[in-house]
Amino acid sequence: MVMIFTFTTQLSETTQRAIYTSTMIDYMDQAGTKINALVALAGIGIDEDEVVVTADSTRLVFKTMWSYDNDVLTNAEHTIDLSVETGMSDLGNVITIKQDGALLSNPAYVSYIDTYIDSLKVKYYGYILYVESMKFEYFDEDDNLTDEEEDIRSAGIELTFKRDAVGLVSRPLRTSLYIRCFFMNSYMRMGV
Amino acid sequence: MGRAMLIFVILMTTIFAGVLINLNNKLSEMPTVLVRNTLMREAENVSDFALRNAIRNANSAAFLNYHLGTPPFTDDVHHTQVFTDYKVGNCIIDSLQYSFYNDEDHYEVGSYVRGELQGIKVGRSAKMAFDYPFQGLSSRPNVLYLEMERLILTGLLKALSDFITWLIPGAAYNNDVTDTSGNNHTTTIYSEALLAATIPWGGAYSRYCVPFLGGYEGWFDLFGATHMVVARDTTVANPIQTDSSFSLLCFAKIDNAGRPGHVNEQGTLLWIPSDPHSNDLKNKPSAAIWFNQSDKTMHFTVTQEDETMLDLSVDHDSYGTRSNIFSWFFSIPILNSNLEQYPWNSYGLSYNNGILKGYINGVRVGTVTGDAISAYHSEYGMSLGRRDIRTAGGGVSKYRYFLGLMDQMGMHDRALVDSEMQGWHNGVLHPATIMYVRD
């Protein structure tokens, strides 16, 4: 009897962890796609050496002529601020995306993103949830690590997500993703 | 003992079966995750494929000739390829969009793709632009914008064109003055003047402008002096109306010498009449930009709803001794070499609830403040090149025809701020281009 109980419980937990891991990977994949699409806007209409405003290990601020909030190209420069905020959600830390200092607010745009990535469900505009940490490193055009804002042509982003599985609160699941986002618009301008 | 064991086995089997069913239900979600990820990757690749095709088409002379005509293009050209069932794997390419700004080297393309697999749906769009001007993307006057990017036939040439069309149906020349604000206002040129000149100035993308041969009784004025009228159309999304906030804009080269015999009659650029039938209001436009030849002053005028006229007058003699653009052979005007040497000047007017501002070449040249009320509501559209006066008497001098060239005439439904006026001026003369990719 003990063996059957143990086997059943173990099977249940293992399966639930597998399920939650897969859904987290799915969520993480979509979050990575979203961040990659966001960083791809960097430098639209901006001189390549003026694109990055702030390049910290936990925060990236860049300039673009694309209004992310309205999803349209404009005549004005915008700053996009990508960082992790703590204590803003019950669902872990969140990645906030600010445009010109303000959190994204356009529900139409968020719904567009929902369509774009299909089932990405974000509770707060511009937020990506379940985040434990986000770390940046930066590279120049020759893929050498750099801290000089004017030399940055790509960013490596390591995302770590943490989520408590149902019934397994004491044993949270962690999944990590490393994505390399290239500032293609800066490269295009360099080629002129 | 045996009965107890049987009950226990049944109980355990039931529990075990319940757990398995529960796990099975949850495990069934796994393929959904996999399907979505697979579909997203596929859509990404198909999007790249579609965008590649769009760029290739945009660089294909055969494609452009077939769909858009032979470059160079006149106007801001847009074309959408819509596909009904262009399937690539599990994705469908819905459409490719092309926008060209005057020629084949300045373009923006976009692709729209969607995918569906086992009930999971994804959508994806991508855009790429090469040397596409910002002027073509935004900041376009949203009430009226006459960019004059098409050769317009007038007078005898138009009559000849009409005759050819009559002989050969289908050979009609597109003689519309295009309103690129999106409102498609109808514009009529009253003239027996020159054909609209092919003037390669006025901005890198401006090939044409309108020569206004002010005056009357000239050799070319068989059917009336040159001017244009934009009919008021309340059915469009953004009709011409003078209310509490709006802006007027245009570029011009003013012939400072004036027409012989009518020197002091210069010259009306843009004129929105308040009430052209009223003797009291005929010279009080709801809004106007006009030049006074006799004292070389530029005027920015708005009549308010209480019939108070605000007028900003500033000295303006930008061409100095190089005064004339047209030389005259008897009454026949001939564009002379000064035309090439004279720079284009821009003129702007903004009105915001009692505050009138005038701009020359993007720089604010003055402000006049009245009561914080609306401008006089006009219902007569806009006249370009002469005043819209419909009262009897007064001779032709009352119209104050314009002599010179005009281009990029427009109207906004709001008061532009200083930086926007400067931006518009710079954008027309030196359009900033952009290349970008967004996928």
XYZ file of C-alpha atoms in Angstrom, chain A residues 1 4-5 7-8 11 15-16 19 22 26 29-30 33 41 44-45 65-66 71 73-75 112 115-119 184-185 188 192, chain B residues 8 12 16 19-20 23 26-27 30 33 36-37 40-41 120-125 128-130 134 137-139 434-439:
66
model
C 0.000 0.000 0.000
C 1.311 2.343 -4.319
C 0.702 5.616 -2.475
C 4.270 5.731 -6.580
C 1.032 7.626 -7.215
C 3.893 10.242 -10.485
C 3.838 15.042 -14.063
C 2.685 18.348 -12.598
C 3.397 20.297 -17.125
C 6.412 23.152 -20.255
C 6.035 28.395 -23.411
C 9.426 31.754 -25.099
C 6.652 34.226 -25.715
C 9.807 36.958 -28.407
C 12.830 48.773 -32.503
C 14.820 53.415 -35.818
C 15.587 56.859 -37.216
C 11.350 56.999 -33.585
C 8.824 54.190 -33.321
C 2.667 50.889 -32.757
C 6.444 55.354 -36.727
C 6.521 58.984 -35.671
C 8.557 62.101 -36.301
C -2.495 43.562 -30.582
C -2.996 38.533 -31.113
C 0.537 38.735 -32.297
C 1.856 36.199 -29.843
C -1.487 34.522 -29.539
C -2.089 33.408 -26.001
C 19.463 45.775 -36.808
C 18.424 49.343 -37.459
C 21.386 49.383 -41.400
C 24.834 53.855 -45.476
C -9.399 -2.009 -0.583
C -7.131 1.948 -4.559
C -5.345 5.425 -9.045
C -5.186 10.311 -10.644
C -4.391 8.941 -14.080
C -2.891 13.565 -15.289
C -3.353 17.914 -17.946
C -0.927 16.138 -20.196
C 1.245 19.655 -23.715
C 2.173 24.389 -26.123
C 1.890 27.127 -30.641
C 5.648 27.245 -30.475
C 5.129 30.824 -34.114
C 8.459 29.689 -35.518
C -4.157 27.649 -32.503
C -3.880 30.943 -34.366
C -1.027 33.432 -34.635
C -0.554 36.632 -36.621
C 2.573 38.472 -37.636
C 3.409 41.667 -39.470
C 10.961 47.612 -43.894
C 11.725 50.999 -45.424
C 14.501 52.349 -47.584
C 9.306 61.201 -42.777
C 4.852 59.112 -42.982
C 3.378 61.775 -40.783
C 3.001 65.507 -40.171
C 14.631 56.828 -42.922
C 15.563 53.234 -43.427
C 14.374 50.776 -40.909
C 13.303 47.225 -40.355
C 10.646 46.047 -37.982
C 9.863 42.371 -37.970
